[in-house]
Amino acid sequence: MTARKKPAPPAAEAQPAACPVCHGTGEVARTVRVGRKHRVVGEQSGLCLNCLGSGQAPE
């Protein structure tokens, strides 16, 4: 009786590298400023301009 070979595991597909600016989320925090003196009142989420919201590092 011969030894059976185990089937090779399926090859893992390479994931594209995450964007270094947004860390793969596609969004970054933008500062919200108001008034004549441009007081900072908070932050809101904005589109990552490095990857244009895809979350993948540009090639």
PDB file of N, CA, C and O in Angstrom:
ATOM      1  N   MET A   1       0.839  -1.157   0.000  1.00  0.00           N
ATOM      2  CA  MET A   1       0.000   0.000   0.000  1.00  0.00           C
ATOM      3  C   MET A   1       0.903   1.246   0.000  1.00  0.00           C
ATOM      4  O   MET A   1       1.829   1.358   0.794  1.00  0.00           O
ATOM      5  N   THR A   2       0.602   2.169  -0.888  1.00  0.00           N
ATOM      6  CA  THR A   2       1.422   3.384  -0.998  1.00  0.00           C
ATOM      7  C   THR A   2       0.846   4.505  -0.138  1.00  0.00           C
ATOM      8  O   THR A   2      -0.350   4.554   0.127  1.00  0.00           O
ATOM      9  N   ALA A   3       1.710   5.353   0.287  1.00  0.00           N
ATOM     10  CA  ALA A   3       1.266   6.488   1.109  1.00  0.00           C
ATOM     11  C   ALA A   3       0.571   7.512   0.220  1.00  0.00           C
ATOM     12  O   ALA A   3       1.016   7.790  -0.894  1.00  0.00           O
ATOM     13  N   ARG A   4      -0.519   8.046   0.737  1.00  0.00           N
ATOM     14  CA  ARG A   4      -1.249   9.046  -0.047  1.00  0.00           C
ATOM     15  C   ARG A   4      -0.646  10.428   0.201  1.00  0.00           C
ATOM     16  O   ARG A   4      -0.268  10.759   1.317  1.00  0.00           O
ATOM     17  N   LYS A   5      -0.603  11.207  -0.849  1.00  0.00           N
ATOM     18  CA  LYS A   5      -0.111  12.568  -0.730  1.00  0.00           C
ATOM     19  C   LYS A   5      -1.274  13.487  -0.364  1.00  0.00           C
ATOM     20  O   LYS A   5      -2.383  13.328  -0.868  1.00  0.00           O
ATOM     21  N   LYS A   6      -1.001  14.394   0.526  1.00  0.00           N
ATOM     22  CA  LYS A   6      -2.025  15.376   0.871  1.00  0.00           C
ATOM     23  C   LYS A   6      -2.091  16.419  -0.240  1.00  0.00           C
ATOM     24  O   LYS A   6      -1.056  16.835  -0.766  1.00  0.00           O
ATOM     25  N   PRO A   7      -3.287  16.851  -0.596  1.00  0.00           N
ATOM     26  CA  PRO A   7      -3.365  17.899  -1.628  1.00  0.00           C
ATOM     27  C   PRO A   7      -2.781  19.207  -1.085  1.00  0.00           C
ATOM     28  O   PRO A   7      -2.883  19.506   0.097  1.00  0.00           O
ATOM     29  N   ALA A   8      -2.158  19.937  -1.964  1.00  0.00           N
ATOM     30  CA  ALA A   8      -1.551  21.210  -1.564  1.00  0.00           C
ATOM     31  C   ALA A   8      -2.657  22.198  -1.189  1.00  0.00           C
ATOM     32  O   ALA A   8      -3.711  22.215  -1.812  1.00  0.00           O
ATOM     33  N   PRO A   9      -2.447  22.977  -0.138  1.00  0.00           N
ATOM     34  CA  PRO A   9      -3.453  23.974   0.215  1.00  0.00           C
ATOM     35  C   PRO A   9      -3.582  25.003  -0.903  1.00  0.00           C
ATOM     36  O   PRO A   9      -2.602  25.277  -1.610  1.00  0.00           O
ATOM     37  N   PRO A  10      -4.757  25.575  -1.057  1.00  0.00           N
ATOM     38  CA  PRO A  10      -4.904  26.563  -2.130  1.00  0.00           C
ATOM     39  C   PRO A  10      -3.992  27.750  -1.890  1.00  0.00           C
ATOM     40  O   PRO A  10      -3.781  28.169  -0.750  1.00  0.00           O
ATOM     41  N   ALA A  11      -3.434  28.261  -2.959  1.00  0.00           N
ATOM     42  CA  ALA A  11      -2.496  29.378  -2.843  1.00  0.00           C
ATOM     43  C   ALA A  11      -3.246  30.604  -2.362  1.00  0.00           C
ATOM     44  O   ALA A  11      -4.300  30.961  -2.889  1.00  0.00           O
ATOM     45  N   ALA A  12      -2.714  31.230  -1.346  1.00  0.00           N
ATOM     46  CA  ALA A  12      -3.338  32.445  -0.810  1.00  0.00           C
ATOM     47  C   ALA A  12      -3.080  33.588  -1.782  1.00  0.00           C
ATOM     48  O   ALA A  12      -1.953  33.808  -2.214  1.00  0.00           O
ATOM     49  N   GLU A  13      -4.159  34.292  -2.117  1.00  0.00           N
ATOM     50  CA  GLU A  13      -4.009  35.410  -3.028  1.00  0.00           C
ATOM     51  C   GLU A  13      -3.335  36.560  -2.293  1.00  0.00           C
ATOM     52  O   GLU A  13      -3.637  36.845  -1.146  1.00  0.00           O
ATOM     53  N   ALA A  14      -2.417  37.185  -2.956  1.00  0.00           N
ATOM     54  CA  ALA A  14      -1.688  38.290  -2.340  1.00  0.00           C
ATOM     55  C   ALA A  14      -2.620  39.492  -2.198  1.00  0.00           C
ATOM     56  O   ALA A  14      -3.227  39.927  -3.170  1.00  0.00           O
ATOM     57  N   GLN A  15      -2.728  39.998  -0.980  1.00  0.00           N
ATOM     58  CA  GLN A  15      -3.548  41.176  -0.735  1.00  0.00           C
ATOM     59  C   GLN A  15      -2.758  42.415  -1.154  1.00  0.00           C
ATOM     60  O   GLN A  15      -1.557  42.500  -0.904  1.00  0.00           O
ATOM     61  N   PRO A  16      -3.417  43.382  -1.786  1.00  0.00           N
ATOM     62  CA  PRO A  16      -2.692  44.601  -2.130  1.00  0.00           C
ATOM     63  C   PRO A  16      -2.279  45.346  -0.869  1.00  0.00           C
ATOM     64  O   PRO A  16      -2.940  45.250   0.170  1.00  0.00           O
ATOM     65  N   ALA A  17      -1.201  46.044  -0.941  1.00  0.00           N
ATOM     66  CA  ALA A  17      -0.683  46.761   0.223  1.00  0.00           C
ATOM     67  C   ALA A  17      -1.644  47.867   0.636  1.00  0.00           C
ATOM     68  O   ALA A  17      -2.283  48.491  -0.207  1.00  0.00           O
ATOM     69  N   ALA A  18      -1.768  48.067   1.947  1.00  0.00           N
ATOM     70  CA  ALA A  18      -2.648  49.112   2.460  1.00  0.00           C
ATOM     71  C   ALA A  18      -1.984  50.477   2.286  1.00  0.00           C
ATOM     72  O   ALA A  18      -0.766  50.598   2.332  1.00  0.00           O
ATOM     73  N   CYS A  19      -2.803  51.470   2.101  1.00  0.00           N
ATOM     74  CA  CYS A  19      -2.325  52.845   1.943  1.00  0.00           C
ATOM     75  C   CYS A  19      -1.643  53.286   3.239  1.00  0.00           C
ATOM     76  O   CYS A  19      -2.204  53.131   4.321  1.00  0.00           O
ATOM     77  N   PRO A  20      -0.433  53.860   3.160  1.00  0.00           N
ATOM     78  CA  PRO A  20       0.264  54.262   4.381  1.00  0.00           C
ATOM     79  C   PRO A  20      -0.371  55.468   5.073  1.00  0.00           C
ATOM     80  O   PRO A  20      -0.176  55.665   6.262  1.00  0.00           O
ATOM     81  N   VAL A  21      -1.141  56.261   4.362  1.00  0.00           N
ATOM     82  CA  VAL A  21      -1.736  57.460   4.954  1.00  0.00           C
ATOM     83  C   VAL A  21      -2.980  57.118   5.764  1.00  0.00           C
ATOM     84  O   VAL A  21      -3.122  57.508   6.919  1.00  0.00           O
ATOM     85  N   CYS A  22      -3.903  56.349   5.168  1.00  0.00           N
ATOM     86  CA  CYS A  22      -5.174  56.050   5.842  1.00  0.00           C
ATOM     87  C   CYS A  22      -5.190  54.652   6.452  1.00  0.00           C
ATOM     88  O   CYS A  22      -6.189  54.253   7.048  1.00  0.00           O
ATOM     89  N   HIS A  23      -4.139  53.887   6.284  1.00  0.00           N
ATOM     90  CA  HIS A  23      -4.009  52.526   6.832  1.00  0.00           C
ATOM     91  C   HIS A  23      -5.101  51.595   6.315  1.00  0.00           C
ATOM     92  O   HIS A  23      -5.592  50.742   7.043  1.00  0.00           O
ATOM     93  N   GLY A  24      -5.502  51.793   5.058  1.00  0.00           N
ATOM     94  CA  GLY A  24      -6.451  50.891   4.413  1.00  0.00           C
ATOM     95  C   GLY A  24      -7.919  51.211   4.631  1.00  0.00           C
ATOM     96  O   GLY A  24      -8.777  50.491   4.146  1.00  0.00           O
ATOM     97  N   THR A  25      -8.259  52.279   5.324  1.00  0.00           N
ATOM     98  CA  THR A  25      -9.669  52.598   5.558  1.00  0.00           C
ATOM     99  C   THR A  25     -10.258  53.460   4.460  1.00  0.00           C
ATOM    100  O   THR A  25     -11.467  53.438   4.234  1.00  0.00           O
ATOM    101  N   GLY A  26      -9.449  54.259   3.790  1.00  0.00           N
ATOM    102  CA  GLY A  26      -9.953  55.153   2.755  1.00  0.00           C
ATOM    103  C   GLY A  26     -10.405  56.496   3.293  1.00  0.00           C
ATOM    104  O   GLY A  26     -10.813  57.356   2.528  1.00  0.00           O
ATOM    105  N   GLU A  27     -10.363  56.668   4.615  1.00  0.00           N
ATOM    106  CA  GLU A  27     -10.784  57.929   5.222  1.00  0.00           C
ATOM    107  C   GLU A  27      -9.703  58.443   6.168  1.00  0.00           C
ATOM    108  O   GLU A  27      -9.004  57.669   6.806  1.00  0.00           O
ATOM    109  N   VAL A  28      -9.591  59.760   6.246  1.00  0.00           N
ATOM    110  CA  VAL A  28      -8.667  60.400   7.167  1.00  0.00           C
ATOM    111  C   VAL A  28      -9.400  61.510   7.903  1.00  0.00           C
ATOM    112  O   VAL A  28     -10.436  61.989   7.453  1.00  0.00           O
ATOM    113  N   ALA A  29      -8.885  61.914   9.058  1.00  0.00           N
ATOM    114  CA  ALA A  29      -9.509  62.980   9.844  1.00  0.00           C
ATOM    115  C   ALA A  29      -9.103  64.336   9.267  1.00  0.00           C
ATOM    116  O   ALA A  29      -7.938  64.583   8.979  1.00  0.00           O
ATOM    117  N   ARG A  30     -10.110  65.202   9.105  1.00  0.00           N
ATOM    118  CA  ARG A  30      -9.881  66.565   8.637  1.00  0.00           C
ATOM    119  C   ARG A  30     -10.290  67.526   9.740  1.00  0.00           C
ATOM    120  O   ARG A  30     -11.331  67.361  10.357  1.00  0.00           O
ATOM    121  N   THR A  31      -9.491  68.540   9.970  1.00  0.00           N
ATOM    122  CA  THR A  31      -9.781  69.522  11.005  1.00  0.00           C
ATOM    123  C   THR A  31     -10.860  70.477  10.515  1.00  0.00           C
ATOM    124  O   THR A  31     -10.809  70.955   9.380  1.00  0.00           O
ATOM    125  N   VAL A  32     -11.836  70.772  11.379  1.00  0.00           N
ATOM    126  CA  VAL A  32     -12.900  71.720  11.060  1.00  0.00           C
ATOM    127  C   VAL A  32     -12.565  73.033  11.755  1.00  0.00           C
ATOM    128  O   VAL A  32     -12.361  73.076  12.969  1.00  0.00           O
ATOM    129  N   ARG A  33     -12.498  74.120  10.979  1.00  0.00           N
ATOM    130  CA  ARG A  33     -12.176  75.441  11.521  1.00  0.00           C
ATOM    131  C   ARG A  33     -13.328  76.384  11.227  1.00  0.00           C
ATOM    132  O   ARG A  33     -13.916  76.322  10.146  1.00  0.00           O
ATOM    133  N   VAL A  34     -13.645  77.269  12.185  1.00  0.00           N
ATOM    134  CA  VAL A  34     -14.733  78.231  12.002  1.00  0.00           C
ATOM    135  C   VAL A  34     -14.292  79.613  12.448  1.00  0.00           C
ATOM    136  O   VAL A  34     -13.349  79.754  13.230  1.00  0.00           O
ATOM    137  N   GLY A  35     -14.994  80.632  11.960  1.00  0.00           N
ATOM    138  CA  GLY A  35     -14.771  81.998  12.395  1.00  0.00           C
ATOM    139  C   GLY A  35     -13.634  82.687  11.677  1.00  0.00           C
ATOM    140  O   GLY A  35     -12.904  82.091  10.884  1.00  0.00           O
ATOM    141  N   ARG A  36     -13.502  83.986  11.990  1.00  0.00           N
ATOM    142  CA  ARG A  36     -12.455  84.780  11.349  1.00  0.00           C
ATOM    143  C   ARG A  36     -11.061  84.337  11.770  1.00  0.00           C
ATOM    144  O   ARG A  36     -10.105  84.444  11.015  1.00  0.00           O
ATOM    145  N   LYS A  37     -10.945  83.878  13.007  1.00  0.00           N
ATOM    146  CA  LYS A  37      -9.640  83.462  13.512  1.00  0.00           C
ATOM    147  C   LYS A  37      -9.363  81.985  13.253  1.00  0.00           C
ATOM    148  O   LYS A  37      -8.348  81.460  13.690  1.00  0.00           O
ATOM    149  N   HIS A  38     -10.262  81.328  12.559  1.00  0.00           N
ATOM    150  CA  HIS A  38     -10.125  79.907  12.211  1.00  0.00           C
ATOM    151  C   HIS A  38      -9.894  79.040  13.442  1.00  0.00           C
ATOM    152  O   HIS A  38      -8.930  78.264  13.523  1.00  0.00           O
ATOM    153  N   ARG A  39     -10.802  79.184  14.397  1.00  0.00           N
ATOM    154  CA  ARG A  39     -10.729  78.346  15.599  1.00  0.00           C
ATOM    155  C   ARG A  39     -10.989  76.894  15.230  1.00  0.00           C
ATOM    156  O   ARG A  39     -11.851  76.592  14.412  1.00  0.00           O
ATOM    157  N   VAL A  40     -10.268  75.996  15.839  1.00  0.00           N
ATOM    158  CA  VAL A  40     -10.469  74.566  15.617  1.00  0.00           C
ATOM    159  C   VAL A  40     -11.618  74.109  16.517  1.00  0.00           C
ATOM    160  O   VAL A  40     -11.576  74.285  17.732  1.00  0.00           O
ATOM    161  N   VAL A  41     -12.667  73.531  15.920  1.00  0.00           N
ATOM    162  CA  VAL A  41     -13.821  73.079  16.703  1.00  0.00           C
ATOM    163  C   VAL A  41     -13.984  71.566  16.691  1.00  0.00           C
ATOM    164  O   VAL A  41     -14.804  71.033  17.415  1.00  0.00           O
ATOM    165  N   GLY A  42     -13.226  70.868  15.876  1.00  0.00           N
ATOM    166  CA  GLY A  42     -13.339  69.411  15.861  1.00  0.00           C
ATOM    167  C   GLY A  42     -12.733  68.812  14.611  1.00  0.00           C
ATOM    168  O   GLY A  42     -11.968  69.460  13.900  1.00  0.00           O
ATOM    169  N   GLU A  43     -13.113  67.572  14.369  1.00  0.00           N
ATOM    170  CA  GLU A  43     -12.632  66.858  13.197  1.00  0.00           C
ATOM    171  C   GLU A  43     -13.791  66.144  12.536  1.00  0.00           C
ATOM    172  O   GLU A  43     -14.779  65.802  13.182  1.00  0.00           O
ATOM    173  N   GLN A  44     -13.672  65.913  11.262  1.00  0.00           N
ATOM    174  CA  GLN A  44     -14.635  65.098  10.542  1.00  0.00           C
ATOM    175  C   GLN A  44     -13.870  64.191   9.589  1.00  0.00           C
ATOM    176  O   GLN A  44     -12.714  64.452   9.282  1.00  0.00           O
ATOM    177  N   SER A  45     -14.498  63.123   9.154  1.00  0.00           N
ATOM    178  CA  SER A  45     -13.801  62.199   8.265  1.00  0.00           C
ATOM    179  C   SER A  45     -13.868  62.727   6.837  1.00  0.00           C
ATOM    180  O   SER A  45     -14.853  63.322   6.416  1.00  0.00           O
ATOM    181  N   GLY A  46     -12.774  62.530   6.128  1.00  0.00           N
ATOM    182  CA  GLY A  46     -12.684  62.969   4.742  1.00  0.00           C
ATOM    183  C   GLY A  46     -12.032  61.891   3.899  1.00  0.00           C
ATOM    184  O   GLY A  46     -11.437  60.950   4.397  1.00  0.00           O
ATOM    185  N   LEU A  47     -12.145  62.036   2.611  1.00  0.00           N
ATOM    186  CA  LEU A  47     -11.597  61.089   1.652  1.00  0.00           C
ATOM    187  C   LEU A  47     -10.078  61.187   1.637  1.00  0.00           C
ATOM    188  O   LEU A  47      -9.521  62.282   1.627  1.00  0.00           O
ATOM    189  N   CYS A  48      -9.419  60.052   1.654  1.00  0.00           N
ATOM    190  CA  CYS A  48      -7.959  60.020   1.579  1.00  0.00           C
ATOM    191  C   CYS A  48      -7.543  60.397   0.159  1.00  0.00           C
ATOM    192  O   CYS A  48      -7.956  59.765  -0.815  1.00  0.00           O
ATOM    193  N   LEU A  49      -6.744  61.461   0.040  1.00  0.00           N
ATOM    194  CA  LEU A  49      -6.328  61.924  -1.277  1.00  0.00           C
ATOM    195  C   LEU A  49      -5.169  61.122  -1.847  1.00  0.00           C
ATOM    196  O   LEU A  49      -4.878  61.208  -3.030  1.00  0.00           O
ATOM    197  N   ASN A  50      -4.515  60.322  -1.014  1.00  0.00           N
ATOM    198  CA  ASN A  50      -3.394  59.516  -1.496  1.00  0.00           C
ATOM    199  C   ASN A  50      -3.901  58.329  -2.315  1.00  0.00           C
ATOM    200  O   ASN A  50      -3.382  58.018  -3.379  1.00  0.00           O
ATOM    201  N   CYS A  51      -4.935  57.647  -1.812  1.00  0.00           N
ATOM    202  CA  CYS A  51      -5.448  56.454  -2.499  1.00  0.00           C
ATOM    203  C   CYS A  51      -6.830  56.692  -3.094  1.00  0.00           C
ATOM    204  O   CYS A  51      -7.425  55.775  -3.658  1.00  0.00           O
ATOM    205  N   LEU A  52      -7.373  57.888  -2.933  1.00  0.00           N
ATOM    206  CA  LEU A  52      -8.704  58.268  -3.437  1.00  0.00           C
ATOM    207  C   LEU A  52      -9.801  57.392  -2.878  1.00  0.00           C
ATOM    208  O   LEU A  52     -10.761  57.057  -3.558  1.00  0.00           O
ATOM    209  N   GLY A  53      -9.657  56.982  -1.628  1.00  0.00           N
ATOM    210  CA  GLY A  53     -10.705  56.253  -0.936  1.00  0.00           C
ATOM    211  C   GLY A  53     -10.718  54.751  -1.150  1.00  0.00           C
ATOM    212  O   GLY A  53     -11.558  54.062  -0.600  1.00  0.00           O
ATOM    213  N   SER A  54      -9.804  54.209  -1.923  1.00  0.00           N
ATOM    214  CA  SER A  54      -9.812  52.771  -2.182  1.00  0.00           C
ATOM    215  C   SER A  54      -9.172  51.983  -1.036  1.00  0.00           C
ATOM    216  O   SER A  54      -9.475  50.812  -0.855  1.00  0.00           O
ATOM    217  N   GLY A  55      -8.254  52.603  -0.298  1.00  0.00           N
ATOM    218  CA  GLY A  55      -7.558  51.921   0.794  1.00  0.00           C
ATOM    219  C   GLY A  55      -6.351  51.131   0.350  1.00  0.00           C
ATOM    220  O   GLY A  55      -5.659  50.541   1.167  1.00  0.00           O
ATOM    221  N   GLN A  56      -6.080  51.109  -0.939  1.00  0.00           N
ATOM    222  CA  GLN A  56      -4.927  50.375  -1.462  1.00  0.00           C
ATOM    223  C   GLN A  56      -3.823  51.367  -1.812  1.00  0.00           C
ATOM    224  O   GLN A  56      -4.084  52.460  -2.282  1.00  0.00           O
ATOM    225  N   ALA A  57      -2.601  50.960  -1.575  1.00  0.00           N
ATOM    226  CA  ALA A  57      -1.462  51.828  -1.880  1.00  0.00           C
ATOM    227  C   ALA A  57      -1.386  52.080  -3.380  1.00  0.00           C
ATOM    228  O   ALA A  57      -1.553  51.162  -4.185  1.00  0.00           O
ATOM    229  N   PRO A  58      -1.164  53.338  -3.761  1.00  0.00           N
ATOM    230  CA  PRO A  58      -1.031  53.631  -5.192  1.00  0.00           C
ATOM    231  C   PRO A  58       0.221  52.982  -5.763  1.00  0.00           C
ATOM    232  O   PRO A  58       1.237  52.891  -5.078  1.00  0.00           O
ATOM    233  N   GLU A  59       0.123  52.564  -6.981  1.00  0.00           N
ATOM    234  CA  GLU A  59       1.253  51.881  -7.619  1.00  0.00           C
ATOM    235  C   GLU A  59       2.068  52.815  -8.446  1.00  0.00           C
ATOM    236  O   GLU A  59       1.716  53.786  -8.919  1.00  0.00           O
TER     237      GLU A  59
END
